[in-house]
Coordinates of C-alpha atoms in Angstrom, one line a residue:
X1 CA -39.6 -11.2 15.9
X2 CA -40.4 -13.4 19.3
X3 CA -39.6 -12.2 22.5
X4 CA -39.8 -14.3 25.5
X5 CA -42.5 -14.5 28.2
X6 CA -40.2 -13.5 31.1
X7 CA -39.2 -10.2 28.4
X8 CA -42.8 -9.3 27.9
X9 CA -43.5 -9.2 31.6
X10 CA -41.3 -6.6 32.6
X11 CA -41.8 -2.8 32.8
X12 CA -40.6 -0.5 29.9
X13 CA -37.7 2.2 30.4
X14 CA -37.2 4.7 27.9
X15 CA -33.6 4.7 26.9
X16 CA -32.7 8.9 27.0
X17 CA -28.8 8.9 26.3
X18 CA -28.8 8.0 22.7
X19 CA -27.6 11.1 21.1
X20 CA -27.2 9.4 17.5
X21 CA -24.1 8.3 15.9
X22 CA -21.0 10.1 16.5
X23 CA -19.5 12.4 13.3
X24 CA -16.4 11.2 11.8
X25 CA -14.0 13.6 9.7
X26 CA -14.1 12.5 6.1
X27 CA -13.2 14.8 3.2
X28 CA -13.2 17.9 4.9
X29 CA -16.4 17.6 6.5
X30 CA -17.7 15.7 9.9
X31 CA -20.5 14.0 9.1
X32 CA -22.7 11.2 10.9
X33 CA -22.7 8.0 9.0
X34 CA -25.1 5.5 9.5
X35 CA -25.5 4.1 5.9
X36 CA -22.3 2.5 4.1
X37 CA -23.4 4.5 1.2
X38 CA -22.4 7.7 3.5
X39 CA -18.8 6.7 3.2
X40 CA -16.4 8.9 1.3
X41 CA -12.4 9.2 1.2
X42 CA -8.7 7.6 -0.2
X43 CA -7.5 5.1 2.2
X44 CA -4.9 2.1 2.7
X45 CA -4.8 -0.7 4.2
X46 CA -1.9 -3.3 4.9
X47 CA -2.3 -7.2 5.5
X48 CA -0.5 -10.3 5.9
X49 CA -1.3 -13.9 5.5
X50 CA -1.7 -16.6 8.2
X51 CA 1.9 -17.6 7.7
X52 CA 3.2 -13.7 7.3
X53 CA 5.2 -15.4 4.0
X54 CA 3.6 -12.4 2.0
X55 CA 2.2 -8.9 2.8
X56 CA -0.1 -6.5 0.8
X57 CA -1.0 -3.0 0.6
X58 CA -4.7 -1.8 -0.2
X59 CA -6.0 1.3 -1.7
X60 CA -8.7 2.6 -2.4
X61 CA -10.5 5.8 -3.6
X62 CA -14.8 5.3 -2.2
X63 CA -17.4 7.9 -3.6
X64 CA -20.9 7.0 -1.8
X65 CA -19.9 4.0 -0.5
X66 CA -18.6 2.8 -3.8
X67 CA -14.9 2.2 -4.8
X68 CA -14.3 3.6 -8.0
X69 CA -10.3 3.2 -8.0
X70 CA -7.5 0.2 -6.5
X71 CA -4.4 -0.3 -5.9
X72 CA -3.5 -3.5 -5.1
X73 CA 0.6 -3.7 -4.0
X74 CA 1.9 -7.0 -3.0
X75 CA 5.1 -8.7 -1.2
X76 CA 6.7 -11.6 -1.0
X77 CA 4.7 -14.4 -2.5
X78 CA 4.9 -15.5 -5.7
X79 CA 1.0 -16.3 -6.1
X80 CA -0.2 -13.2 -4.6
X81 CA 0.8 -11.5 -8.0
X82 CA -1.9 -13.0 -10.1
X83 CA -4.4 -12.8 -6.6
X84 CA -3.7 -9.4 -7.0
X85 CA -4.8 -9.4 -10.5
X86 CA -7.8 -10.9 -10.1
X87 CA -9.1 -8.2 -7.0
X88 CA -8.5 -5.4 -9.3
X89 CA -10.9 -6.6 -11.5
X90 CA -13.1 -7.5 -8.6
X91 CA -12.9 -4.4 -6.1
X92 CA -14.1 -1.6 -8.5
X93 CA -18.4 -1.3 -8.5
X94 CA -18.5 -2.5 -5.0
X95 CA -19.5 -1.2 -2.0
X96 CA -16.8 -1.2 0.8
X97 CA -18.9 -3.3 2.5
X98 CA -19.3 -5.8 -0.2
X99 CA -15.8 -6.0 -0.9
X100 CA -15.1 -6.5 2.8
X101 CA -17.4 -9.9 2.4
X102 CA -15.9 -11.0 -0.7
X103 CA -13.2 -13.7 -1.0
X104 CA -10.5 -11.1 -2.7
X105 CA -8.4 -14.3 -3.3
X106 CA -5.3 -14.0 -0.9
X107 CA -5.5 -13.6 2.5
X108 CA -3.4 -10.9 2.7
X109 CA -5.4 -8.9 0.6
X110 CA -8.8 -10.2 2.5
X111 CA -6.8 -8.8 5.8
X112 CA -5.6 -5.4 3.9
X113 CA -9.6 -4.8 3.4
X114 CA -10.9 -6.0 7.1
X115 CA -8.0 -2.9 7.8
X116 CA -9.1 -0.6 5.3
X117 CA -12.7 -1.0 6.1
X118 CA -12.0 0.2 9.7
X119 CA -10.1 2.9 8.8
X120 CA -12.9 3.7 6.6
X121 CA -15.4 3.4 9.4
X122 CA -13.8 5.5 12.1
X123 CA -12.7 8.9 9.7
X124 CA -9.2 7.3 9.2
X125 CA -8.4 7.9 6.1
X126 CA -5.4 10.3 4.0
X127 CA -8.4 12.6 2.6
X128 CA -10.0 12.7 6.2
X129 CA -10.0 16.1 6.3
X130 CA -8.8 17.0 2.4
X131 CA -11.9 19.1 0.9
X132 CA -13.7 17.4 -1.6
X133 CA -11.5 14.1 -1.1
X134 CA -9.0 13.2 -3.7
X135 CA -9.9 12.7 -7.6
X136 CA -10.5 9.2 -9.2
X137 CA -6.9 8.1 -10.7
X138 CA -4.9 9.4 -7.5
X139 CA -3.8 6.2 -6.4
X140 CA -1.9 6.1 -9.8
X141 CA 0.4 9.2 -8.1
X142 CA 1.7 6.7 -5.2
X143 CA 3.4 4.4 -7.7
X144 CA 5.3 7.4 -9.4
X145 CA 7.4 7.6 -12.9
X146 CA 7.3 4.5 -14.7
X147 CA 4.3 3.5 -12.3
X148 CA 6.3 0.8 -10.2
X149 CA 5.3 0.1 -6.7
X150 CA 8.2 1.8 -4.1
X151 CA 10.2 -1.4 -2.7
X152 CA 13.2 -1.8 -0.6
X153 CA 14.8 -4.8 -0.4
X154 CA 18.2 -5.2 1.6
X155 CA 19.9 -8.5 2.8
X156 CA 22.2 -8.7 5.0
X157 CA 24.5 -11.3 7.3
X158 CA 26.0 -11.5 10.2
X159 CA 29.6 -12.8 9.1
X160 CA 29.4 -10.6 5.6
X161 CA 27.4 -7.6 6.4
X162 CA 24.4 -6.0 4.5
X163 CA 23.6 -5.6 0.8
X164 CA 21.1 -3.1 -0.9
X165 CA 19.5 -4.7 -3.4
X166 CA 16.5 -2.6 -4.1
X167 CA 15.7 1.2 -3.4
X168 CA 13.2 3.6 -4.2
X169 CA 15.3 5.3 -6.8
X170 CA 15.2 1.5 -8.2
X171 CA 17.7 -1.7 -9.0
X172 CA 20.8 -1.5 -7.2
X173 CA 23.8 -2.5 -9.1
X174 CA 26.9 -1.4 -6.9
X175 CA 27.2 -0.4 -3.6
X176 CA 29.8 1.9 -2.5
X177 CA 32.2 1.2 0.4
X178 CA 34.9 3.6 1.9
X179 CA 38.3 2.5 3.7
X180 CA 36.6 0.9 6.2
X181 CA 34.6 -1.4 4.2
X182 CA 31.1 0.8 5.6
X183 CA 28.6 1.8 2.7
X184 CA 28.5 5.3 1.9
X185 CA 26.5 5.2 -1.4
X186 CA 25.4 2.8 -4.3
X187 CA 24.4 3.4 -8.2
X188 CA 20.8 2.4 -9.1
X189 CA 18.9 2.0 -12.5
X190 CA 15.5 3.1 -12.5
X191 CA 14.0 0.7 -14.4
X192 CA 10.5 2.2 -14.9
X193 CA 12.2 4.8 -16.5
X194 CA 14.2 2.7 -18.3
X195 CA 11.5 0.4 -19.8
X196 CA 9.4 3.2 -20.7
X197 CA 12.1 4.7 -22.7
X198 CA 12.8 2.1 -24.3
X199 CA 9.6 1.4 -25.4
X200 CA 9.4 4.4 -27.2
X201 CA 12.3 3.4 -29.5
X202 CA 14.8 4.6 -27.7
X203 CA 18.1 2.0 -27.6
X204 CA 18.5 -0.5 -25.1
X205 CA 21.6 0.9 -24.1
X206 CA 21.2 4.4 -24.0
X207 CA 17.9 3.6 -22.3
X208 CA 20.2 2.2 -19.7
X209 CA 22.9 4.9 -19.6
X210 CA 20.1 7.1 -18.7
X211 CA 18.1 5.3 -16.2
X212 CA 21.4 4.9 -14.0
X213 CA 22.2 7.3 -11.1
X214 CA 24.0 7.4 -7.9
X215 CA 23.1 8.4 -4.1
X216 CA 25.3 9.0 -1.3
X217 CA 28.9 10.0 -1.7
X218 CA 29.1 7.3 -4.1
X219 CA 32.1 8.9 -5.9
X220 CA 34.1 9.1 -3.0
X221 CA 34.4 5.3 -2.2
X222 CA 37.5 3.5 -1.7
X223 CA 35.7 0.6 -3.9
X224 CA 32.5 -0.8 -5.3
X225 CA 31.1 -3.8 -5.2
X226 CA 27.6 -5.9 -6.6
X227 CA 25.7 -6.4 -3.9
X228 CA 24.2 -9.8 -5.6
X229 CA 27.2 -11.3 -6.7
X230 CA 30.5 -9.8 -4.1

């Protein structure tokens, strides 16, 4: 290391206020991290890209500094899909800090880590101060039955008025208007359901019959109408 002449000149003062690095709460326990390999926890982190067209949703279960499980949700771009694909099979085995300097293929996923990485870094995470953190395999609880991500889309116009199109309780098929033409319900298929009961020979239709439901006071509307089509 070089140091310059005017440096090397000048008297030496002890620095006395350093009192270490500050503890941050992370599974259960507040501990001082100075090493990325001290990091511990289930996190999330959410992103856009530079033109906000798409957004995604990090997370990420780190033993040691490593990530051992991720779930990688995306929104609105067609691409991001198969960007997603490929950072699944490139987050696991790396450390938080690695991942953080890799090129994780979109840049809304590449923004989702900067996010999670900070959370990460300052305690912020959901198993902050959960004991013992949160087993490998819990991201696959956030997804739910038939293990689909939990969107909800909605449309809507000024001259014609709003349309549900997708819930968490899944595909909207009707929505449900009273006398005044307000929603007051709609009937949904849950197609994870669905798809998963059909795949274990049960038939299409029935699978169908019994992935449809309603919410609201659905039964008491005046009229129904598709949301994609009316």
């Amino acid at each position: 290391m070089n140091y310059t002449r005017e440096l090397l000149e000048r008297q030496c003062v002890k620095c006395g206020a350093d009192e270490g690095v500050s503890p941050i709460p992370q599974e259960g326990e507040f501990t001082r991290v100075s090493q990325v390999t001290e990091l511990s926890g289930f996190g999330h982190g959410v992103g856009t890209c530079g033109l906000k067209q798409g957004a995604c949703k990090l997370s990420l279960n780190v033993k040691d500094g490593v990530i051992e499980e991720a779930l990688v949700e995306v929104l609105g771009c067609t691409g991001m899909t198969h960007s997603a694909a490929m950072a699944s099979e490139i987050l696991p085995g790396k450390t938080i800090l690695e991942a953080l300097n890799t090129d994780l293929v979109c840049d809304a996923i590449n923004v989702a880590m900067r996010e999670i990485f900070l959370a990460f870094a300052y305690g912020r995470t959901q198993t902050s101060y959960s004991q013992g953190g949160l087993e490998v395999g819990a991201a696959m609880e956030d997804l739910g039955k038939g293990l689909r991500s939990q969107v909800g889309t909605s449309y809507a116009t000024r001259l014609k008025g709003p349309r549900y199109l997708e819930m968490t309780e899944g595909y909207v098929t009707k929505i449900a208007l009273d006398d005044e033409a307000e929603i007051i319900g709609y009937e949904y298929i849950n197609v994870g359901q669905m798809l998963e009961d059909i795949r274990e020979g049960m038939e299409a239709g029935e699978a169908l019959a019994k992935a449809t439901g309603t919410s609201g006071r659905y039964e008491e509307a005046d009229r129904y109408i598709d949301p994609r089509r009316e």
